[in-house]
Short mmCIF file of C-alpha atoms in Angstrom, two decimals:
data_model
loop_
_atom_site.label_atom_id
_atom_site.label_comp_id
_atom_site.label_asym_id
_atom_site.label_seq_id
_atom_site.Cartn_x
_atom_site.Cartn_y
_atom_site.Cartn_z
CA UNK A 1 -83.66 -4.11 68.02
CA UNK A 2 -82.77 -7.73 68.67
CA UNK A 3 -80.09 -7.59 66.05
CA UNK A 4 -78.72 -4.40 67.57
CA UNK A 5 -78.56 -5.93 71.05
CA UNK A 6 -76.99 -9.06 69.61
CA UNK A 7 -74.32 -7.08 67.81
CA UNK A 8 -73.61 -5.10 70.97
CA UNK A 9 -73.26 -8.36 72.89
CA UNK A 10 -70.85 -9.56 70.22
CA UNK A 11 -68.81 -6.40 70.62
CA UNK A 12 -68.59 -6.80 74.40
CA UNK A 13 -67.65 -10.46 74.02
CA UNK A 14 -64.80 -9.46 71.71
CA UNK A 15 -63.42 -6.75 74.03
CA UNK A 16 -61.45 -9.08 76.38
CA UNK A 17 -59.64 -10.47 73.34
CA UNK A 18 -58.91 -6.93 72.17
CA UNK A 19 -57.47 -6.08 75.60
CA UNK A 20 -55.29 -9.21 75.60
CA UNK A 21 -54.00 -8.53 72.09
CA UNK A 22 -53.49 -4.86 72.90
CA UNK A 23 -51.37 -5.79 75.93
CA UNK A 24 -49.19 -8.16 73.89
CA UNK A 25 -48.65 -5.50 71.24
CA UNK A 26 -48.10 -3.00 74.06
CA UNK A 27 -44.85 -4.82 74.90
CA UNK A 28 -43.79 -4.39 71.27
CA UNK A 29 -44.76 -0.69 71.44
CA UNK A 30 -42.50 -0.22 74.48
CA UNK A 31 -39.63 -1.54 72.36
CA UNK A 32 -40.54 0.92 69.60
CA UNK A 33 -40.68 3.75 72.16
CA UNK A 34 -37.06 3.12 73.18
CA UNK A 35 -35.74 3.69 69.66
CA UNK A 36 -38.28 6.27 68.50
CA UNK A 37 -38.38 8.51 71.59
CA UNK A 38 -35.33 7.66 73.71
CA UNK A 39 -32.73 7.16 70.97
CA UNK A 40 -34.47 9.33 68.34
CA UNK A 41 -33.99 6.60 65.71
CA UNK A 42 -36.58 5.43 63.20
CA UNK A 43 -35.89 1.68 63.41
CA UNK A 44 -37.68 -0.54 60.90
CA UNK A 45 -35.99 -3.71 62.14
CA UNK A 46 -39.06 -4.44 64.28
CA UNK A 47 -41.07 -5.71 61.30
CA UNK A 48 -38.56 -8.57 61.10
CA UNK A 49 -37.53 -9.04 64.73
CA UNK A 50 -41.15 -9.52 65.87
CA UNK A 51 -41.39 -12.55 63.57
CA UNK A 52 -37.93 -13.70 64.67
CA UNK A 53 -39.07 -13.81 68.28
CA UNK A 54 -42.18 -15.78 67.38
CA UNK A 55 -40.28 -18.20 65.13
CA UNK A 56 -37.54 -18.92 67.67
CA UNK A 57 -40.04 -19.37 70.50
CA UNK A 58 -42.27 -21.78 68.58
CA UNK A 59 -39.37 -23.85 67.20
CA UNK A 60 -37.71 -24.16 70.61
CA UNK A 61 -40.98 -25.33 72.16
CA UNK A 62 -41.57 -27.77 69.31
CA UNK A 63 -38.03 -29.01 69.96
CA UNK A 64 -38.91 -29.87 73.56
CA UNK A 65 -37.82 -26.75 75.47
CA UNK A 66 -40.06 -25.22 78.13
CA UNK A 67 -41.77 -21.87 77.56
CA UNK A 68 -39.29 -19.84 79.64
CA UNK A 69 -36.26 -21.17 77.75
CA UNK A 70 -38.10 -20.51 74.47
CA UNK A 71 -38.92 -16.92 75.45
CA UNK A 72 -35.33 -16.31 76.58
CA UNK A 73 -34.13 -17.61 73.22
CA UNK A 74 -36.55 -15.24 71.45
CA UNK A 75 -35.26 -12.31 73.52
CA UNK A 76 -31.64 -13.11 72.65
CA UNK A 77 -32.49 -13.56 68.95
CA UNK A 78 -34.15 -10.14 68.91
CA UNK A 79 -31.12 -8.58 70.59
CA UNK A 80 -28.90 -10.17 67.91
CA UNK A 81 -31.08 -8.57 65.22
CA UNK A 82 -30.76 -5.19 66.94
CA UNK A 83 -26.99 -5.68 67.15
CA UNK A 84 -26.79 -6.22 63.39
CA UNK A 85 -28.78 -3.03 62.74
CA UNK A 86 -26.54 -1.17 65.18
CA UNK A 87 -23.37 -2.36 63.44
CA UNK A 88 -24.80 -1.40 60.04
CA UNK A 89 -25.56 2.07 61.41
CA UNK A 90 -22.47 2.82 63.51
CA UNK A 91 -19.58 0.77 62.13
CA UNK A 92 -20.62 0.83 58.46
CA UNK A 93 -22.08 4.36 58.50
CA UNK A 94 -25.43 3.38 56.97
CA UNK A 95 -28.33 5.71 57.92
CA UNK A 96 -30.46 4.20 60.68
CA UNK A 97 -33.63 3.84 58.62
CA UNK A 98 -31.76 2.03 55.80
CA UNK A 99 -29.89 -0.14 58.31
CA UNK A 100 -33.24 -1.26 59.75
CA UNK A 101 -34.60 -2.02 56.28
CA UNK A 102 -31.53 -4.11 55.43
CA UNK A 103 -31.77 -6.13 58.64
CA UNK A 104 -35.52 -6.56 58.20
CA UNK A 105 -34.93 -7.85 54.67
CA UNK A 106 -32.28 -10.30 55.82
CA UNK A 107 -34.46 -11.51 58.70
CA UNK A 108 -37.10 -12.69 56.23
CA UNK A 109 -34.73 -15.43 55.04
CA UNK A 110 -33.50 -16.10 58.58
CA UNK A 111 -37.06 -16.56 59.81
CA UNK A 112 -37.91 -18.88 56.91
CA UNK A 113 -34.86 -21.01 57.66
CA UNK A 114 -35.66 -21.01 61.38
CA UNK A 115 -39.19 -22.32 60.84
CA UNK A 116 -38.43 -24.46 57.78
CA UNK A 117 -41.58 -23.19 56.08
CA UNK A 118 -43.83 -20.13 55.99
CA UNK A 119 -45.62 -20.93 59.26
CA UNK A 120 -45.47 -23.26 62.24
CA UNK A 121 -48.39 -24.04 64.52
CA UNK A 122 -48.35 -25.04 68.18
CA UNK A 123 -51.22 -26.78 69.97
CA UNK A 124 -52.23 -25.36 73.34
CA UNK A 125 -53.48 -28.83 74.38
CA UNK A 126 -50.09 -30.47 73.79
CA UNK A 127 -47.73 -27.71 74.96
CA UNK A 128 -47.57 -25.75 78.19
CA UNK A 129 -48.03 -22.25 76.77
CA UNK A 130 -47.80 -19.16 78.95
CA UNK A 131 -50.58 -17.29 77.13
CA UNK A 132 -53.27 -18.31 74.67
CA UNK A 133 -56.45 -17.04 73.04
CA UNK A 134 -58.22 -19.79 74.97
CA UNK A 135 -56.91 -18.53 78.32
CA UNK A 136 -59.07 -15.39 78.38
CA UNK A 137 -62.35 -16.76 79.72
CA UNK A 138 -63.23 -19.73 81.89
CA UNK A 139 -59.73 -20.32 83.31
CA UNK A 140 -58.22 -19.80 86.80
CA UNK A 141 -57.09 -16.20 87.34
CA UNK A 142 -53.40 -17.21 87.48
CA UNK A 143 -53.67 -18.58 83.92
CA UNK A 144 -55.63 -15.63 82.52
CA UNK A 145 -53.78 -14.15 79.55
CA UNK A 146 -54.77 -10.56 80.37
CA UNK A 147 -53.44 -10.83 83.93
CA UNK A 148 -50.21 -12.58 82.97
CA UNK A 149 -49.32 -10.14 80.16
CA UNK A 150 -50.21 -7.19 82.44
CA UNK A 151 -47.80 -8.54 85.07
CA UNK A 152 -45.09 -8.98 82.42
CA UNK A 153 -45.59 -5.36 81.33
CA UNK A 154 -45.34 -4.08 84.91
CA UNK A 155 -42.14 -6.08 85.52
CA UNK A 156 -40.70 -4.87 82.19
CA UNK A 157 -41.47 -1.23 83.02
CA UNK A 158 -39.88 -1.57 86.48
CA UNK A 159 -36.72 -3.10 84.98
CA UNK A 160 -36.49 -0.43 82.25
CA UNK A 161 -37.15 2.36 84.77
CA UNK A 162 -34.31 1.06 86.91
CA UNK A 163 -31.97 0.59 83.94
CA UNK A 164 -32.54 4.05 82.45
CA UNK A 165 -31.80 5.52 85.88
CA UNK A 166 -28.32 3.96 85.91
CA UNK A 167 -25.25 5.66 84.46
CA UNK A 168 -25.39 3.45 81.37
CA UNK A 169 -29.11 4.10 80.88
CA UNK A 170 -28.62 7.84 81.28
CA UNK A 171 -25.91 7.71 78.60
CA UNK A 172 -28.48 6.18 76.21
CA UNK A 173 -30.96 8.95 76.99
CA UNK A 174 -28.26 11.60 76.58
CA UNK A 175 -27.27 10.12 73.20
CA UNK A 176 -30.83 10.35 71.94
CA UNK A 177 -31.32 13.84 73.36
CA UNK A 178 -28.10 15.44 72.06
CA UNK A 179 -25.39 13.15 70.70
CA UNK A 180 -22.83 15.94 70.30
CA UNK A 181 -23.16 16.98 73.92
CA UNK A 182 -23.06 13.30 74.93
CA UNK A 183 -19.76 12.82 73.09
CA UNK A 184 -18.40 15.97 74.72
CA UNK A 185 -19.17 14.36 78.10
CA UNK A 186 -17.13 11.28 77.13
CA UNK A 187 -20.05 9.01 76.23
CA UNK A 188 -19.45 6.43 73.51
CA UNK A 189 -22.53 7.27 71.46
CA UNK A 190 -21.98 4.44 68.95
CA UNK A 191 -22.04 1.91 71.79
CA UNK A 192 -25.15 3.56 73.22
CA UNK A 193 -26.98 3.31 69.89
CA UNK A 194 -26.07 -0.34 69.41
CA UNK A 195 -27.11 -1.18 72.98
CA UNK A 196 -30.38 0.74 72.61
CA UNK A 197 -31.21 -1.08 69.37
CA UNK A 198 -30.42 -4.41 71.03
CA UNK A 199 -32.70 -3.69 74.00
CA UNK A 200 -35.49 -2.42 71.76
CA UNK A 201 -35.48 -5.39 69.39
CA UNK A 202 -35.08 -7.83 72.26
CA UNK A 203 -38.32 -6.49 73.75
CA UNK A 204 -40.02 -6.61 70.34
CA UNK A 205 -38.94 -10.24 69.88
CA UNK A 206 -40.27 -11.04 73.36
CA UNK A 207 -43.61 -9.60 72.24
CA UNK A 208 -43.37 -11.79 69.12
CA UNK A 209 -42.86 -14.86 71.33
CA UNK A 210 -45.97 -14.01 73.34
CA UNK A 211 -47.97 -13.21 70.20
CA UNK A 212 -47.10 -16.53 68.56
CA UNK A 213 -48.24 -18.38 71.70
CA UNK A 214 -51.40 -16.28 71.93
CA UNK A 215 -52.49 -16.96 68.36
CA UNK A 216 -51.13 -20.53 68.30
CA UNK A 217 -48.69 -20.16 65.40
CA UNK A 218 -45.75 -18.21 64.02
CA UNK A 219 -46.09 -16.89 60.48
CA UNK A 220 -43.49 -15.33 58.20
CA UNK A 221 -45.72 -12.27 57.71
CA UNK A 222 -46.75 -11.76 61.34
CA UNK A 223 -44.46 -8.75 61.74
CA UNK A 224 -45.54 -6.91 58.59
CA UNK A 225 -46.76 -3.44 59.54
CA UNK A 226 -45.67 -3.86 63.18
CA UNK A 227 -43.90 -0.50 63.14
CA UNK A 228 -47.18 1.25 62.27
CA UNK A 229 -48.99 -0.41 65.20
CA UNK A 230 -46.07 0.44 67.49
CA UNK A 231 -46.05 4.08 66.42
CA UNK A 232 -49.82 4.27 66.74
CA UNK A 233 -49.60 2.98 70.33
CA UNK A 234 -46.82 5.44 71.20
CA UNK A 235 -48.61 8.42 69.69
CA UNK A 236 -52.06 7.57 71.07
CA UNK A 237 -50.56 6.98 74.52
CA UNK A 238 -48.77 10.34 74.44
CA UNK A 239 -51.84 12.16 73.11
CA UNK A 240 -54.19 10.73 75.76
CA UNK A 241 -51.92 10.51 78.80
CA UNK A 242 -49.09 12.93 77.92
CA UNK A 243 -50.19 15.67 80.30
CA UNK A 244 -50.84 13.27 83.18
CA UNK A 245 -47.81 10.97 82.87
CA UNK A 246 -44.57 12.95 83.19
CA UNK A 247 -42.49 10.24 84.85
CA UNK A 248 -40.46 7.98 82.52
CA UNK A 249 -41.99 4.80 83.92
CA UNK A 250 -45.50 6.20 83.52
CA UNK A 251 -44.70 7.18 79.95
CA UNK A 252 -43.83 3.57 79.23
CA UNK A 253 -47.15 2.59 80.81
CA UNK A 254 -48.95 5.12 78.60
CA UNK A 255 -47.51 3.37 75.53
CA UNK A 256 -49.00 0.04 76.65
CA UNK A 257 -52.33 1.74 77.37
CA UNK A 258 -52.16 3.38 73.93
CA UNK A 259 -51.88 -0.07 72.38
CA UNK A 260 -55.00 -1.21 74.24
CA UNK A 261 -56.89 1.88 73.04
CA UNK A 262 -55.71 1.17 69.49
CA UNK A 263 -57.13 -2.36 69.60
CA UNK A 264 -60.33 -1.15 71.23
CA UNK A 265 -60.83 1.27 68.34
CA UNK A 266 -59.93 -1.47 65.87
CA UNK A 267 -62.53 -3.78 67.39
CA UNK A 268 -65.19 -1.05 67.20
CA UNK A 269 -64.28 -0.37 63.56
CA UNK A 270 -64.70 -4.07 62.74
CA UNK A 271 -67.99 -4.15 64.66
CA UNK A 272 -69.24 -1.17 62.61
CA UNK A 273 -68.80 -3.27 59.48
CA UNK A 274 -65.93 -1.38 57.84
CA UNK A 275 -64.02 -3.48 55.30
CA UNK A 276 -61.17 -5.20 57.17
CA UNK A 277 -58.99 -4.86 54.08
CA UNK A 278 -58.84 -1.13 54.87
CA UNK A 279 -57.63 -1.50 58.47
CA UNK A 280 -53.93 -0.98 57.73
CA UNK A 281 -54.77 2.04 55.57
CA UNK A 282 -56.83 3.43 58.45
CA UNK A 283 -53.97 2.78 60.89
CA UNK A 284 -51.48 4.55 58.61
CA UNK A 285 -53.84 7.53 58.30
CA UNK A 286 -54.28 7.80 62.09
CA UNK A 287 -50.52 7.68 62.68
CA UNK A 288 -49.91 10.25 59.92
CA UNK A 289 -52.44 12.69 61.43
CA UNK A 290 -51.04 12.39 64.96
CA UNK A 291 -47.49 12.80 63.66
CA UNK A 292 -48.56 15.91 61.77
CA UNK A 293 -50.19 17.65 64.76
CA UNK A 294 -46.91 19.04 66.25
CA UNK A 295 -45.94 20.41 62.83
CA UNK A 296 -49.40 21.95 62.36
CA UNK A 297 -49.12 23.62 65.75
CA UNK A 298 -45.83 25.28 64.83
CA UNK A 299 -46.94 26.28 61.33
CA UNK A 300 -50.53 27.35 61.77
CA UNK A 301 -50.87 27.87 65.50
CA UNK A 302 -53.15 26.19 67.98
CA UNK A 303 -56.33 27.65 66.43
CA UNK A 304 -56.10 25.54 63.28
CA UNK A 305 -55.29 22.42 65.28
CA UNK A 306 -58.25 23.03 67.60
CA UNK A 307 -60.47 23.44 64.52
CA UNK A 308 -59.29 20.11 63.11
CA UNK A 309 -59.74 18.31 66.43
CA UNK A 310 -63.22 19.82 66.85
CA UNK A 311 -64.09 18.64 63.33
CA UNK A 312 -62.83 15.12 64.13
CA UNK A 313 -64.93 15.04 67.31
CA UNK A 314 -68.04 16.08 65.39
CA UNK A 315 -67.47 13.27 62.90
CA UNK A 316 -67.11 10.87 65.80
CA UNK A 317 -70.39 12.14 67.26
CA UNK A 318 -68.84 13.45 70.49
CA UNK A 319 -70.23 16.98 70.07
#
């Protein structure tokens, strides 16, 4: 019993860290949402641009720049990566998914050159970081990582909500919804795609800058599998909050909440003693199942889907 209570205490102690990490990745998931849902593009650039943001942020801070300049540099570097993918896709006619793969591949070398080696560490005691793993407990509320990242997410959602309500933002949404109709209305759909990819990867790189500060280092492999986590957050957020959140701004919020749920589940899985080597396989399986649900509904009707969901609940012990 003592061991059980101790393990439960360990789980609860780990939850604030899971929330903080979920919020940071929630920013990345918002970037994924813009390409995946708004533009209807499967963009794999994010696996590279997340690391680009972290690398640029850390190297600028190591070079003597303050954290805000470093994060701005990371944002601009991510937008540059999105611009390259957009040019590959629109000007060169390469399919979006291949364009993202090409940019991601090229960014590996760019990130290595930026950092000078495979990883670069930054000490929270020597540098004035905005967020850190050590700023979760026992710090003033204005330095708390969870609060600061939550505020950043709220500001980001407000800015995006305003932007996508403008004429330019509506042209991006129209391009993703029906590009032929958008062109018939005089919208430059190629420009819209490039701009959307720039905004998306800029946000992803901003998340990479925060993540590198949070964990205290930037690593060449830190973005590997980021697209899976982003998709998981988007899909979980839509599945849990889809019927409640109809407004565009609230949908962006649901994506961030989906990321927190994802990391909660991940923490519980680790606490249950499941081999951590299988976590990415588990994540891929969860994303695959949620992506398949709409197709199952159309093919086999709601009865089969309800049966599967009921079976999943029984396995989880909810029934």
